[in-house]
Short mmCIF file of C-alpha atoms in Angstrom, two decimals:
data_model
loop_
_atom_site.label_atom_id
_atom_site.label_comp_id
_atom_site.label_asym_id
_atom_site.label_seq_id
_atom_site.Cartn_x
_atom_site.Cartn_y
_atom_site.Cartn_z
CA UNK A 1 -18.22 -40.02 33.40
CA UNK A 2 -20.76 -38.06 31.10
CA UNK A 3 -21.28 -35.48 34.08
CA UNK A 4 -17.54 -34.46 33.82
CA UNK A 5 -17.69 -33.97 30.26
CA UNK A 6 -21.06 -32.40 30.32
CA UNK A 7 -19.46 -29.58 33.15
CA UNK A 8 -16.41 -29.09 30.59
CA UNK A 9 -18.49 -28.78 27.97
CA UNK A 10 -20.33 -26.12 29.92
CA UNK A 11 -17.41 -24.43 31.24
CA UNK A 12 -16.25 -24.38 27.58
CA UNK A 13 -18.93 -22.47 26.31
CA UNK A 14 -19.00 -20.21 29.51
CA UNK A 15 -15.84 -18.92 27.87
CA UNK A 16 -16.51 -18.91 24.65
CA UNK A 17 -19.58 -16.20 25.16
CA UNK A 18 -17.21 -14.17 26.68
CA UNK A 19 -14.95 -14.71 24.01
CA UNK A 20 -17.88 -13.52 21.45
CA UNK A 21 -18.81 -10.33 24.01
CA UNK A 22 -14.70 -9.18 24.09
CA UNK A 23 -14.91 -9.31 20.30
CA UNK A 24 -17.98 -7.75 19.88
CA UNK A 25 -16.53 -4.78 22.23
CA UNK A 26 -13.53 -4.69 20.70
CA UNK A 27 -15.31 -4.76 17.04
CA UNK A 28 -17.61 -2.09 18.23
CA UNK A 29 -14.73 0.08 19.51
CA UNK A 30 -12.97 0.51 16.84
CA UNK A 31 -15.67 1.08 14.76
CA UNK A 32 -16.23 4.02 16.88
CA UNK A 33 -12.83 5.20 16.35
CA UNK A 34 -12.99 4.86 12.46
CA UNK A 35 -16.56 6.67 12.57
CA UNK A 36 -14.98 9.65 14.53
CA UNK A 37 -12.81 10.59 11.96
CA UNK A 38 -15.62 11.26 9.22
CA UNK A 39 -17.85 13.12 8.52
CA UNK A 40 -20.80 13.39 10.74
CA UNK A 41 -22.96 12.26 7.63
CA UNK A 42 -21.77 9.47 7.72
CA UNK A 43 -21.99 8.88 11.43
CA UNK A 44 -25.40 9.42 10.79
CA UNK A 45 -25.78 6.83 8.26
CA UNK A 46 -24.04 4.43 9.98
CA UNK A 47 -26.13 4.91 13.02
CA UNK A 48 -29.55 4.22 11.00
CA UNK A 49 -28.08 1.21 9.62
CA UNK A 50 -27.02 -0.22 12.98
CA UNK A 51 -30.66 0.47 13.59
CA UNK A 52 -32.07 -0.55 10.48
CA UNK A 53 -30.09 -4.30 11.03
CA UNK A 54 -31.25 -4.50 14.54
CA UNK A 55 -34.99 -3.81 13.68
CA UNK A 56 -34.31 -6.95 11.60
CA UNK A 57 -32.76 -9.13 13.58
CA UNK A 58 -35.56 -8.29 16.38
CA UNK A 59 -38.66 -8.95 14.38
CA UNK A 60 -39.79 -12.81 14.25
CA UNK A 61 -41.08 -12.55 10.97
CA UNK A 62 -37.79 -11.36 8.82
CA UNK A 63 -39.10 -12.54 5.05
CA UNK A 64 -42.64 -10.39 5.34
CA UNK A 65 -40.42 -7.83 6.45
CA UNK A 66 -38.43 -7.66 3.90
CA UNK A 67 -40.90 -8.42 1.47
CA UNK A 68 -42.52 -5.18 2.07
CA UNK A 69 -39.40 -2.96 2.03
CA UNK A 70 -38.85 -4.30 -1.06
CA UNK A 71 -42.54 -3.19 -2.19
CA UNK A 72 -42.15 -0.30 -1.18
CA UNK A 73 -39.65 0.71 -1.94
CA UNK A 74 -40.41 0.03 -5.45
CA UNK A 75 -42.63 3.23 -5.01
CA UNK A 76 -40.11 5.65 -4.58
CA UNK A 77 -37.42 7.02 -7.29
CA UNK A 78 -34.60 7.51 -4.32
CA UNK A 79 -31.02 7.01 -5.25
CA UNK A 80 -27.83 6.30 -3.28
CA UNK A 81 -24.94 8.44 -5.03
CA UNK A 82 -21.52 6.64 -4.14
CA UNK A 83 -18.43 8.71 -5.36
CA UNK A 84 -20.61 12.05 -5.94
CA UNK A 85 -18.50 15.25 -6.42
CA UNK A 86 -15.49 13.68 -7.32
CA UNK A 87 -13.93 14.76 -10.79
CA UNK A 88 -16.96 16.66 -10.51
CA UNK A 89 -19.48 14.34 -11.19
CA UNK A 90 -22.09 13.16 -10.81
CA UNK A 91 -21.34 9.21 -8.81
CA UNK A 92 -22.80 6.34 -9.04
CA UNK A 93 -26.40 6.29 -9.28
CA UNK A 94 -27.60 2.67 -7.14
CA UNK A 95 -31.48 2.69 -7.17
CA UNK A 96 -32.80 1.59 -4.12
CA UNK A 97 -35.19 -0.73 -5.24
CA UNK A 98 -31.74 -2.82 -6.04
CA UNK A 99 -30.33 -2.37 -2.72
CA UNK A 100 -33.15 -3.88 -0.77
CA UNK A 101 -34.00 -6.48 -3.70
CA UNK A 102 -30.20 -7.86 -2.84
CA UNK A 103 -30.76 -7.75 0.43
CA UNK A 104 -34.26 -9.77 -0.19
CA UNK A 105 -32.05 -12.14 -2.33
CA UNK A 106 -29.47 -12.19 0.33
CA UNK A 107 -31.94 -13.13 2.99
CA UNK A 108 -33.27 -15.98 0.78
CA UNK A 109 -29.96 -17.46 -0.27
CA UNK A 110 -29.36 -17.72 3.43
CA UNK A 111 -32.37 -18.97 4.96
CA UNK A 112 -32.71 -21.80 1.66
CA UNK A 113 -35.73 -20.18 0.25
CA UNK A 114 -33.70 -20.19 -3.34
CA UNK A 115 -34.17 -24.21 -3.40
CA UNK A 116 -38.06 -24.13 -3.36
CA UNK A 117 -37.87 -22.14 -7.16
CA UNK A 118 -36.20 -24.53 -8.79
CA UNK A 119 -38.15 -26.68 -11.15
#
């Protein structure tokens, strides 16, 4: 009796990957249709951080990873401007040492790492 729910239990989650792969397709196709109305800037940014998230998601070791983004990037004065040259101004200046310390933070929050500093 366990063998018959074992092969519908298989059967079920034969379908549900290729549930997950149509949606990923279908995700990643209309992504490609939203990106091919802008700018090519900002095909190009989305492209490095398709690449950017991948490299991440490869690499067995994410924390030291992202540990030494975070260093470094602590380093270097580089900006992202969001909203620059409208009303002709200036944007809004996000330093990118905050970017990757919330994505540090993120990564934490996730994984449970917040629990071990609390006293």
């Amino acid at each position: 009796m366990s063998s018959v729910n074992r092969e519908d239990a298989e059967r079920s989650a034969g379908k549900a990957k290729y549930l997950v792969i149509l949606g990923l397709g279908f995700s990643i196709g209309l992504l490609i249709l939203f990106l091919a109305d802008l700018k090519l800037q900002w095909v190009i940014y989305s492209a490095i951080a398709l690449l950017g998230a991948v490299i991440i998601l490869a690499l067995p070791d994410k924390q030291r990873l992202l540990s030494s983004i975070f260093i470094l990037s602590l380093q270097v004065e580089v900006y992202v401007r969001l909203l620059y040259g409208h009303a002709q101004s200036e944007g809004l200046a996000i330093p990118m040492v905050v970017l990757t310390g919330a994505v540090l933070f993120g990564w934490y929050a996730v994984t449970g790492h917040l629990r071990a500093f609390s006293s």
